[in-house]
Coordinates of C-alpha atoms and ligand atoms in Angstrom, one line a residue:
M1 CA 84.9 116.0 94.0
S2 CA 81.7 117.9 93.8
T3 CA 81.6 121.1 91.9
A4 CA 84.8 121.8 90.1
H5 CA 85.1 118.5 88.2
S6 CA 82.8 116.7 85.8
P7 CA 81.3 113.6 87.4
L8 CA 82.3 110.1 86.4
P9 CA 80.4 108.6 83.5
P10 CA 77.7 106.1 84.5
S11 CA 78.5 102.4 84.6
S12 CA 77.8 100.8 81.3
V13 CA 76.4 97.5 82.8
D14 CA 74.0 99.0 85.3
P15 CA 70.4 98.4 84.1
R16 CA 69.2 101.3 86.3
V17 CA 71.5 103.5 84.3
R18 CA 70.1 102.1 81.1
L19 CA 66.6 102.8 82.3
A20 CA 67.5 106.4 83.4
T21 CA 69.2 107.1 80.1
A22 CA 66.2 105.9 78.1
V23 CA 63.5 107.6 80.2
G24 CA 65.3 110.9 80.7
P25 CA 64.6 112.3 77.2
V26 CA 61.1 111.0 77.1
L27 CA 60.3 112.7 80.4
A28 CA 61.9 115.8 79.0
S29 CA 59.7 115.9 76.0
I30 CA 56.6 115.1 78.0
T31 CA 57.2 117.9 80.4
G32 CA 59.2 120.4 78.3
R33 CA 62.0 120.3 80.9
D34 CA 65.4 119.7 79.4
D35 CA 66.9 118.8 82.8
A36 CA 64.2 116.2 83.6
D37 CA 65.7 113.7 86.0
P38 CA 64.0 110.3 85.9
V39 CA 65.2 109.6 89.5
V40 CA 65.7 105.8 89.1
R41 CA 66.0 104.0 92.5
P42 CA 66.2 100.5 93.8
S43 CA 62.9 99.3 95.1
D44 CA 61.6 96.7 97.5
H45 CA 58.6 96.0 95.3
A46 CA 60.2 95.8 91.9
D47 CA 63.6 95.8 90.2
A48 CA 63.6 99.5 90.2
Q49 CA 61.4 102.5 90.6
V50 CA 61.2 105.6 88.4
N51 CA 60.2 108.5 90.7
G52 CA 60.9 111.5 88.5
A53 CA 57.3 112.2 87.5
M54 CA 56.6 113.3 91.1
A55 CA 58.9 116.3 91.3
L56 CA 58.4 117.2 87.6
A57 CA 54.6 117.2 88.0
R58 CA 54.8 119.7 90.7
E59 CA 57.1 121.9 88.6
V60 CA 55.0 121.9 85.5
G61 CA 51.6 121.8 87.3
R62 CA 50.3 118.4 86.1
Q63 CA 49.3 115.1 87.6
P64 CA 52.2 112.8 88.4
R65 CA 50.2 109.7 87.4
E66 CA 49.4 111.2 84.1
I67 CA 53.1 111.9 83.4
A68 CA 54.0 108.4 84.5
E69 CA 51.3 107.0 82.2
S70 CA 52.7 108.9 79.3
V71 CA 56.1 107.4 79.9
L72 CA 54.5 104.0 79.8
S73 CA 52.6 104.6 76.6
S74 CA 55.6 106.1 74.8
G75 CA 57.0 102.6 74.4
V76 CA 60.4 103.6 75.6
L77 CA 60.5 100.8 78.2
E78 CA 60.4 98.1 75.5
G79 CA 63.5 95.9 75.5
I80 CA 64.4 97.3 78.9
C81 CA 61.5 96.2 81.1
S82 CA 59.3 93.1 81.0
T83 CA 56.7 94.7 83.2
A84 CA 56.1 98.3 84.2
E85 CA 53.2 99.8 86.1
V86 CA 52.2 103.1 87.6
A87 CA 51.9 102.8 91.4
G88 CA 51.0 105.1 94.3
P89 CA 50.9 108.8 93.5
G90 CA 52.9 108.4 90.4
F91 CA 55.9 106.1 90.5
L92 CA 56.7 103.6 87.9
N93 CA 57.6 100.1 89.2
V94 CA 59.5 98.1 86.7
T95 CA 60.9 94.6 86.2
F96 CA 63.9 94.4 83.9
D97 CA 63.8 92.2 80.9
A98 CA 65.6 89.0 81.7
S99 CA 67.5 89.0 78.5
L100 CA 68.7 92.5 79.2
L101 CA 70.1 91.3 82.5
D102 CA 71.7 88.3 81.0
G103 CA 73.4 90.5 78.4
L104 CA 74.6 93.0 81.0
L105 CA 76.0 90.2 83.2
A106 CA 77.9 88.8 80.2
A107 CA 79.3 92.3 79.5
M108 CA 80.3 92.7 83.2
A109 CA 82.0 89.3 83.2
R110 CA 84.0 90.2 80.1
D111 CA 85.2 93.4 81.8
E112 CA 88.1 93.1 84.2
A113 CA 86.9 96.2 86.0
L114 CA 83.5 94.7 86.3
G115 CA 81.6 97.7 85.1
T116 CA 83.6 100.3 87.0
P117 CA 83.4 103.5 85.0
V118 CA 86.6 105.3 83.8
A119 CA 86.9 109.1 84.0
A120 CA 86.5 110.9 80.7
S121 CA 89.2 113.3 81.6
P122 CA 91.5 112.0 84.2
L123 CA 92.4 114.3 87.1
T124 CA 95.7 114.5 88.8
V125 CA 94.8 113.7 92.4
V126 CA 97.2 114.2 95.3
V127 CA 96.3 112.2 98.3
D128 CA 97.9 113.4 101.6
Y129 CA 97.7 110.5 104.0
S130 CA 99.2 108.6 106.9
A131 CA 101.6 111.5 107.9
P132 CA 103.0 110.3 111.2
N133 CA 105.6 112.3 113.0
V134 CA 109.3 111.5 113.3
A135 CA 110.3 110.3 116.7
K136 CA 106.7 110.1 117.8
E137 CA 104.5 107.0 118.1
M138 CA 102.1 106.4 115.3
H139 CA 98.7 106.5 117.0
V140 CA 95.4 105.1 115.9
G141 CA 94.6 108.4 114.2
H142 CA 97.5 107.7 111.8
L143 CA 96.1 104.2 111.4
R144 CA 92.8 105.7 110.2
S145 CA 94.5 108.1 107.9
T146 CA 96.7 105.3 106.4
V147 CA 93.8 102.9 105.9
I148 CA 91.3 105.4 104.5
G149 CA 93.9 107.1 102.4
D150 CA 95.1 103.9 100.9
A151 CA 91.5 102.9 100.0
L152 CA 91.0 106.3 98.3
V153 CA 94.2 105.9 96.4
R154 CA 93.0 102.5 95.1
L155 CA 89.5 103.8 94.3
Y156 CA 90.7 106.9 92.4
T157 CA 93.2 104.8 90.5
A158 CA 90.5 102.3 89.6
V159 CA 88.4 105.0 87.9
G160 CA 91.3 106.2 85.9
H161 CA 92.6 109.2 87.7
H162 CA 96.3 109.9 88.0
V163 CA 97.0 109.5 91.7
I164 CA 100.0 110.9 93.6
R165 CA 100.5 109.6 97.1
E166 CA 102.1 112.0 99.6
N167 CA 103.1 111.0 103.1
H168 CA 103.4 114.4 104.8
I169 CA 105.4 113.3 107.8
G170 CA 106.2 115.7 110.6
D171 CA 109.9 115.9 110.2
W172 CA 110.7 119.5 111.0
G173 CA 110.3 122.1 113.7
R174 CA 111.8 123.2 117.0
P175 CA 111.7 119.8 118.8
F176 CA 114.3 118.5 116.3
G177 CA 117.1 120.4 118.1
M178 CA 116.3 118.5 121.3
L179 CA 115.8 115.2 119.4
I180 CA 119.1 115.4 117.7
E181 CA 121.0 116.3 120.9
H182 CA 119.3 113.3 122.6
L183 CA 120.3 111.1 119.7
L184 CA 123.9 112.3 120.2
D185 CA 123.7 111.6 123.9
L186 CA 122.4 108.1 123.4
G187 CA 124.8 107.3 120.5
T188 CA 123.2 106.5 117.2
D189 CA 123.4 102.7 117.6
V190 CA 121.4 102.7 120.8
A191 CA 119.0 105.2 119.4
A192 CA 118.6 103.1 116.2
A193 CA 117.9 100.0 118.2
G194 CA 115.1 101.6 120.2
L195 CA 113.5 103.6 117.4
G196 CA 113.8 100.7 115.0
Q197 CA 111.7 98.6 117.3
G198 CA 109.1 101.4 117.5
D199 CA 110.0 102.8 120.9
L200 CA 109.3 106.2 119.5
D201 CA 107.4 107.5 122.5
G202 CA 110.2 106.4 124.9
F203 CA 112.7 108.4 122.9
Y204 CA 110.6 111.5 122.7
K205 CA 109.7 111.4 126.3
A206 CA 113.3 110.9 127.5
A207 CA 114.4 113.9 125.4
N208 CA 111.6 116.0 126.8
V209 CA 112.4 115.1 130.4
K210 CA 116.0 116.0 129.9
F211 CA 114.9 119.3 128.3
D212 CA 112.8 120.2 131.3
Q213 CA 115.5 119.3 133.8
S214 CA 118.8 120.5 132.2
P215 CA 119.4 124.1 131.2
E216 CA 122.6 122.9 129.6
F217 CA 120.6 120.5 127.4
Q218 CA 118.1 123.2 126.6
E219 CA 120.9 125.4 125.4
R220 CA 122.4 122.7 123.2
S221 CA 119.0 122.0 121.8
R222 CA 118.5 125.6 120.9
E223 CA 121.8 125.9 119.2
R224 CA 121.1 122.7 117.4
V225 CA 117.9 124.1 115.9
V226 CA 119.8 127.0 114.6
L227 CA 122.4 124.7 113.0
L228 CA 119.7 122.6 111.5
Q229 CA 117.9 125.6 110.0
S230 CA 121.1 127.1 108.6
G231 CA 121.9 123.8 106.9
D232 CA 125.0 122.7 108.9
P233 CA 126.1 119.5 107.1
E234 CA 126.8 117.5 110.3
T235 CA 123.5 118.4 111.8
R236 CA 121.7 117.7 108.6
E237 CA 123.3 114.2 108.6
L238 CA 122.2 113.5 112.2
W239 CA 118.7 114.7 111.2
D240 CA 118.7 112.4 108.2
R241 CA 119.6 109.5 110.5
L242 CA 116.9 110.3 112.9
V243 CA 114.3 110.6 110.1
A244 CA 115.5 107.3 108.6
M245 CA 115.2 105.5 111.9
S246 CA 111.6 106.6 112.2
T247 CA 110.6 106.0 108.6
E248 CA 112.1 102.5 108.9
Y249 CA 109.7 101.9 111.7
F250 CA 106.8 103.4 109.7
N251 CA 107.7 101.0 106.9
T252 CA 107.3 98.0 109.1
V253 CA 103.8 99.2 110.0
Y254 CA 103.0 99.8 106.3
S255 CA 104.2 96.4 105.2
K256 CA 102.3 94.7 107.9
L257 CA 99.2 96.7 106.9
G258 CA 99.8 96.0 103.2
V259 CA 99.4 99.6 102.1
L260 CA 100.9 101.2 98.9
L261 CA 103.1 103.8 100.6
V262 CA 106.8 103.6 99.8
D263 CA 109.8 105.8 100.6
D264 CA 109.3 107.7 97.3
D265 CA 106.0 108.9 98.7
L266 CA 107.6 110.7 101.6
A267 CA 107.0 114.4 101.3
G268 CA 107.4 115.7 104.9
E269 CA 107.2 119.2 106.2
S270 CA 111.0 119.6 105.7
L271 CA 110.4 119.5 102.0
Y272 CA 108.6 122.8 102.2
Q273 CA 111.0 124.7 104.4
P274 CA 113.0 126.1 101.5
L275 CA 109.8 127.3 99.8
M276 CA 108.5 129.2 102.7
P277 CA 110.3 132.5 102.2
G278 CA 108.9 132.6 98.7
T279 CA 105.4 131.8 99.9
L280 CA 105.7 134.7 102.3
S281 CA 106.8 137.2 99.7
R282 CA 104.0 136.1 97.4
L283 CA 101.5 136.7 100.2
E284 CA 103.1 140.0 100.9
A285 CA 102.9 141.0 97.2
S286 CA 99.2 139.9 97.1
G287 CA 98.4 142.5 99.7
L288 CA 96.6 140.0 101.9
M289 CA 99.2 139.9 104.6
T290 CA 98.9 142.2 107.7
E291 CA 100.7 142.6 111.0
S292 CA 98.9 141.5 114.2
D293 CA 100.7 141.6 117.6
G294 CA 104.0 141.6 115.7
A295 CA 103.1 138.4 113.8
S296 CA 102.4 138.3 110.0
V297 CA 98.9 137.1 109.5
V298 CA 96.1 136.8 106.9
F299 CA 92.4 137.1 107.8
P300 CA 90.4 134.8 105.6
P301 CA 86.7 136.0 105.7
G302 CA 84.3 133.9 107.6
F303 CA 86.6 132.6 110.3
T304 CA 86.1 133.9 113.8
N305 CA 87.2 133.0 117.3
R306 CA 85.0 132.3 120.3
D307 CA 84.3 136.0 120.8
G308 CA 83.3 136.5 117.2
D309 CA 86.4 138.4 116.3
P310 CA 88.1 137.7 113.0
L311 CA 90.5 134.8 113.2
P312 CA 94.0 135.2 111.7
L313 CA 96.0 132.5 110.0
I314 CA 99.5 133.2 111.4
V315 CA 102.1 132.7 108.7
R316 CA 105.1 134.1 110.6
A317 CA 105.3 134.2 114.3
R318 CA 106.4 137.2 116.3
T319 CA 109.7 135.5 116.7
G320 CA 110.2 135.4 113.0
G321 CA 109.7 131.7 112.6
F322 CA 107.5 130.0 110.1
N323 CA 104.9 127.5 111.2
Y324 CA 102.5 124.7 110.3
A325 CA 100.3 127.0 108.3
T326 CA 103.2 128.5 106.3
S327 CA 104.4 125.0 105.5
D328 CA 100.9 123.8 104.4
L329 CA 100.5 126.9 102.2
S330 CA 103.8 126.2 100.5
C331 CA 102.7 122.6 100.1
V332 CA 99.5 123.7 98.3
I333 CA 101.6 125.8 95.9
D334 CA 103.9 122.8 95.3
R335 CA 101.0 120.4 94.7
V336 CA 99.3 122.8 92.3
E337 CA 102.2 124.3 90.5
R338 CA 104.8 121.5 90.5
L339 CA 102.6 118.4 90.5
G340 CA 99.7 119.9 88.5
A341 CA 97.1 118.8 91.1
D342 CA 93.4 119.2 90.1
L343 CA 92.2 117.7 93.3
M344 CA 94.0 117.5 96.7
L345 CA 92.6 115.1 99.3
Y346 CA 93.8 115.7 102.9
V347 CA 93.1 112.5 104.9
V348 CA 93.5 114.1 108.3
G349 CA 91.6 113.9 111.5
A350 CA 88.7 116.1 112.2
P351 CA 90.5 118.3 114.8
Q352 CA 92.6 119.9 112.0
Q353 CA 89.5 121.0 110.2
Q354 CA 89.8 124.7 111.0
H355 CA 93.5 124.8 110.2
L356 CA 93.0 123.1 106.8
E357 CA 90.0 125.2 105.9
M358 CA 91.9 128.4 106.7
V359 CA 94.9 127.2 104.6
F360 CA 92.6 126.4 101.7
A361 CA 90.8 129.8 102.0
V362 CA 94.0 131.8 102.0
A363 CA 95.4 129.7 99.1
K364 CA 92.3 130.6 97.1
M365 CA 92.4 134.2 98.0
A366 CA 96.0 134.4 96.9
G367 CA 95.1 132.7 93.6
W368 CA 97.1 129.6 94.3
M369 CA 94.1 127.4 93.8
P370 CA 92.6 128.6 90.6
D371 CA 89.2 127.5 89.3
G372 CA 89.2 123.8 88.6
V373 CA 91.6 123.1 91.5
E374 CA 90.0 121.8 94.6
A375 CA 91.1 120.8 98.0
V376 CA 89.0 118.5 100.2
H377 CA 89.6 117.7 103.9
V378 CA 88.7 114.0 104.1
A379 CA 88.1 114.1 107.8
F380 CA 87.6 111.2 110.2
G381 CA 86.5 110.6 113.7
N382 CA 88.2 108.9 116.7
V383 CA 88.9 105.2 117.5
L384 CA 87.3 104.5 120.8
G385 CA 87.9 101.7 123.3
Q386 CA 85.1 99.5 124.8
D387 CA 84.6 102.2 127.4
R388 CA 83.8 104.7 124.5
K389 CA 86.8 106.8 125.5
M390 CA 89.9 107.3 123.2
L391 CA 91.5 103.9 122.6
R392 CA 94.3 103.2 125.1
S393 CA 96.3 100.2 126.0
R394 CA 95.7 98.3 129.2
S395 CA 98.4 100.3 130.9
G396 CA 96.8 103.5 129.8
E397 CA 99.4 104.4 127.2
S398 CA 98.6 105.1 123.6
V399 CA 98.3 101.8 121.7
K400 CA 101.3 100.8 119.6
L401 CA 100.3 100.0 116.1
V402 CA 102.6 97.1 115.5
D403 CA 101.3 95.4 118.6
L404 CA 97.7 96.0 117.5
L405 CA 98.4 94.5 114.1
D406 CA 100.3 91.5 115.5
E407 CA 97.4 90.8 117.9
A408 CA 94.9 91.0 115.0
V409 CA 96.9 88.3 113.1
E410 CA 97.3 86.2 116.2
R411 CA 93.6 86.2 116.9
A412 CA 92.9 85.4 113.3
L413 CA 95.3 82.5 113.4
A414 CA 93.5 81.0 116.3
A415 CA 90.2 81.2 114.4
V416 CA 91.7 79.8 111.2
S417 CA 93.5 76.9 112.8
E418 CA 90.2 76.0 114.5
K419 CA 88.0 76.4 111.5
N420 CA 90.3 74.8 108.9
P421 CA 92.9 72.5 110.6
D422 CA 93.6 70.9 107.2
L423 CA 95.4 73.9 105.8
S424 CA 99.2 73.7 106.1
P425 CA 100.8 75.9 108.7
D426 CA 102.2 78.2 106.0
E427 CA 98.8 78.6 104.5
Q428 CA 97.2 79.1 107.9
G429 CA 99.7 81.9 108.5
D430 CA 99.0 83.6 105.1
V431 CA 95.3 83.4 105.6
A432 CA 95.5 84.6 109.2
R433 CA 97.4 87.6 108.0
M434 CA 94.8 88.4 105.3
I435 CA 91.9 88.0 107.8
G436 CA 93.5 89.8 110.7
I437 CA 94.7 92.8 108.8
G438 CA 91.6 92.8 106.7
A439 CA 89.4 92.8 109.8
V440 CA 91.2 95.9 111.2
K441 CA 91.0 97.8 107.9
Y442 CA 87.4 96.9 107.3
A443 CA 86.3 97.9 110.8
D444 CA 87.8 101.2 110.1
L445 CA 86.4 101.6 106.6
S446 CA 82.9 100.3 107.0
T447 CA 81.4 103.1 109.1
D448 CA 81.0 106.6 107.8
R449 CA 84.5 108.0 108.3
V450 CA 83.4 111.2 110.0
R451 CA 82.0 109.1 112.9
D452 CA 83.9 107.6 115.8
Y453 CA 84.0 103.9 116.0
V454 CA 84.5 101.4 118.8
F455 CA 87.5 99.1 118.4
D456 CA 86.1 95.7 119.2
W457 CA 88.2 92.6 118.5
D458 CA 85.3 90.1 118.7
R459 CA 83.1 92.1 116.4
M460 CA 85.7 92.9 113.7
L461 CA 86.9 89.3 113.6
A462 CA 83.5 87.7 113.6
F463 CA 82.6 85.5 110.6
D464 CA 79.1 86.9 110.4
G465 CA 77.9 90.5 110.3
N466 CA 79.4 93.4 108.3
T467 CA 83.0 92.3 108.7
A468 CA 86.0 91.5 106.4
P469 CA 86.0 87.8 107.5
Y470 CA 82.4 87.4 106.5
L471 CA 83.1 88.8 103.0
Q472 CA 86.4 86.9 102.7
Y473 CA 84.5 83.7 103.8
A474 CA 81.8 84.3 101.2
H475 CA 84.5 84.6 98.6
A476 CA 86.4 81.5 99.7
R477 CA 83.2 79.5 99.8
I478 CA 82.5 80.3 96.2
R479 CA 86.0 79.3 95.3
S480 CA 85.4 76.0 97.0
I481 CA 82.3 75.5 94.9
F482 CA 84.6 75.8 91.8
R483 CA 87.1 73.4 93.2
R484 CA 84.2 70.9 93.6
A485 CA 82.9 71.8 90.1
D486 CA 86.3 71.0 88.7
E487 CA 86.3 67.6 90.3
L488 CA 82.9 66.9 88.9
G489 CA 84.0 68.2 85.5
V490 CA 81.3 70.8 85.2
A491 CA 81.7 74.4 84.2
M492 CA 79.8 77.6 84.0
T493 CA 77.8 78.6 80.9
A494 CA 76.0 81.7 79.8
H495 CA 74.0 83.8 82.3
A496 CA 70.3 83.1 82.5
V497 CA 68.5 84.9 85.3
V498 CA 65.2 83.1 86.2
E499 CA 64.6 82.8 89.9
P500 CA 63.8 85.9 92.1
A501 CA 66.9 85.3 94.2
E502 CA 69.0 85.1 91.0
R503 CA 67.5 88.4 89.9
V504 CA 68.2 90.1 93.2
L505 CA 71.8 88.9 93.1
A506 CA 72.2 90.0 89.5
L507 CA 70.9 93.5 90.1
R508 CA 73.3 93.8 93.1
L509 CA 76.2 92.7 90.9
L510 CA 75.3 95.0 88.1
S511 CA 75.3 98.0 90.4
H512 CA 78.9 97.4 91.4
G513 CA 80.5 100.0 89.1
T514 CA 77.9 102.6 90.1
V515 CA 78.7 102.1 93.8
V516 CA 82.4 102.3 93.2
A517 CA 81.9 105.6 91.3
D518 CA 79.7 106.9 94.1
A519 CA 82.3 105.9 96.7
V520 CA 84.9 107.9 94.8
S521 CA 82.7 111.0 94.3
A522 CA 81.8 111.1 98.0
N523 CA 85.3 110.0 99.3
A524 CA 83.2 107.4 101.1
P525 CA 84.7 103.9 101.2
H526 CA 82.0 102.8 103.6
R527 CA 79.5 102.9 100.7
L528 CA 81.5 100.2 99.0
C529 CA 81.6 98.2 102.2
T530 CA 77.8 98.3 102.6
H531 CA 77.5 97.2 99.0
L532 CA 79.8 94.3 99.4
F533 CA 78.0 93.2 102.6
D534 CA 74.7 93.4 100.8
L535 CA 76.2 91.4 97.9
A536 CA 77.4 88.7 100.3
Q537 CA 74.0 88.5 101.9
D538 CA 72.2 88.3 98.5
F539 CA 74.6 85.6 97.6
T540 CA 73.8 83.6 100.7
A541 CA 70.1 83.9 100.0
F542 CA 70.6 82.8 96.4
Y543 CA 72.7 79.9 97.5
E544 CA 70.1 78.8 100.0
Q545 CA 67.3 79.0 97.5
C546 CA 69.0 78.0 94.3
P547 CA 71.0 74.8 94.3
V548 CA 74.1 75.1 92.2
L549 CA 76.0 71.9 91.7
R550 CA 73.0 69.7 92.3
S551 CA 71.0 71.4 89.5
D552 CA 70.6 70.2 85.9
D553 CA 73.2 71.0 83.4
E554 CA 71.9 74.2 82.0
V555 CA 70.7 75.7 85.2
R556 CA 73.9 74.7 86.9
G557 CA 76.0 76.4 84.3
S558 CA 74.3 79.7 84.6
R559 CA 74.3 79.6 88.4
L560 CA 78.0 78.8 88.4
A561 CA 78.4 81.9 86.2
L562 CA 76.6 84.0 88.9
C563 CA 78.8 82.4 91.5
D564 CA 81.9 83.3 89.6
L565 CA 80.9 86.9 89.0
T566 CA 80.0 87.2 92.7
A567 CA 83.5 86.0 93.8
R568 CA 85.2 88.3 91.3
T569 CA 83.1 91.2 92.5
L570 CA 83.9 90.5 96.1
A571 CA 87.6 90.2 95.4
H572 CA 87.6 93.4 93.3
G573 CA 85.7 95.4 95.9
L574 CA 87.9 94.1 98.8
G575 CA 90.9 94.9 96.7
L576 CA 89.8 98.5 96.3
L577 CA 89.7 98.6 100.1
G578 CA 93.2 97.2 100.3
I579 CA 91.9 93.9 101.6
D580 CA 93.0 90.4 100.3
A581 CA 90.5 87.7 99.5
P582 CA 92.0 84.3 100.2
E583 CA 91.1 81.4 98.0
R584 CA 90.3 79.2 101.0
M585 CA 90.0 79.8 104.7
Ligands
LIG1 N1 101.7 115.1 110.8 C1 100.4 115.6 111.1 C2 99.8 114.9 112.3 O1 100.3 113.9 112.8 C3 99.4 115.4 109.9 C4 99.8 116.1 108.6 C5 98.6 116.2 107.7 N2 98.9 116.8 106.4 C6 99.1 118.1 106.2 N3 99.4 118.5 105.0 N4 99.0 119.0 107.2 O2 98.8 115.4 112.8

């Protein structure tokens, strides 16, 4: 969400933000630079480091240490920092005032959003994600799109944007003549049984084989496409049935996954078919369209083929048919002009990068994406098997998503029943579902999305390391502390940060809103994952060093307050990733 839109406001409970806000103007007046950036960073040696003097000194030709000293002597740090010193070539190392931290923790605890900032002017954000194809198996690429897209929907909603989900399913095109004829040959009941169980590949392959072998079937298929395109009611009804059978299957996957997509979010390629002639005439009128080899094309500047020749975006084939590009151009127009999109996120695999970039470029040239409207390709890499090749099932087929999700839950159930045999079978089942699905999602979200990742059951389901079960377990463990506290009749009191491990944990907690905003701005859910993992580790260190229930009344109360805020923050963060946090496990 880089250039076109104003950034999210800073989190009101982050002490580093407080520090930056206070020091900024002072640095500006010392250096005469209005844009002076204090560059406040976490530090290993202190609560925070102010690094801004370094770059500014270079720009204004002064000594960085001298500038840092002036910041110190200005008195601006009073009430924010208990200690501050100039270090190295000119950083400021600071320790935050304990009562400032206590106050910020209290404010964070009062806030249901835990310091997550809210956009000053909300954007309308269309998120294009999941997008499987009718009568084709959903592959792991669609899993990635679904999981990443769902996290982005939750993240953008959390910071106050108006989010519109669109599931741009592949439900149109030449193969649909063949698919409908195959549907008729099988009989709709037989077809529904197969497709409903997710045998999408089988259906598609059988139709393809017949198409290759039978000229008669080919002929019927061709005629059927024409009927479909001309809106023949009976054909349209068959097409509806076919789409419904597939979307029913997609819905079983979505409900197992626990993502937000519902039927109302379906906005498949078919939706844009009626708009395509209009798109073409608008392109024609704009003077951008040219003829090339009998096809209608646009040459967006900067795109070239392997030989360095200009690369055209084909919007009407030589045969007169529209294509994927025409459909995506119409879709841009629809999103901007009908839905009022300010920002469009395309959560689509990296291989479609050039297609999407060319579509965006042409839409901009044609004036369909005016200033203030932005489209971002939220690309992602591949899911690999242990052999570092594309993930396949044992028999070499593409992996069926339902099977994969069921296996995740089964494996989690084995772990849960071993670790916690006292839970009722129902509870074990619920928890296993949260852990298994959470593990799959988290494994996908926790690495930088543009990178490939290796699908590894043992690693993703491990109760230690950067995994969902580890975070869920940290959460459940804190909840169990509170169950014990209830039995003992003790409760939390006001925050009072004293010990170093408490301070480290407090600073991590208070940065939560900043991290959420950052994950939104960079469309990078993995940054939130890293933060939650750090938080769980900081909590573990705190819990080892600072007894909670065994401490004296006052200390115990404030430590319980830290425990509570940690559990809430973990649950909040996991929730933004679409992952449940069980109360016990
Ligand atoms: N259905 C496509 C696929 O499976 C993804 C569609 C992505 N969205 C779009 N507007 N082109 O690859």
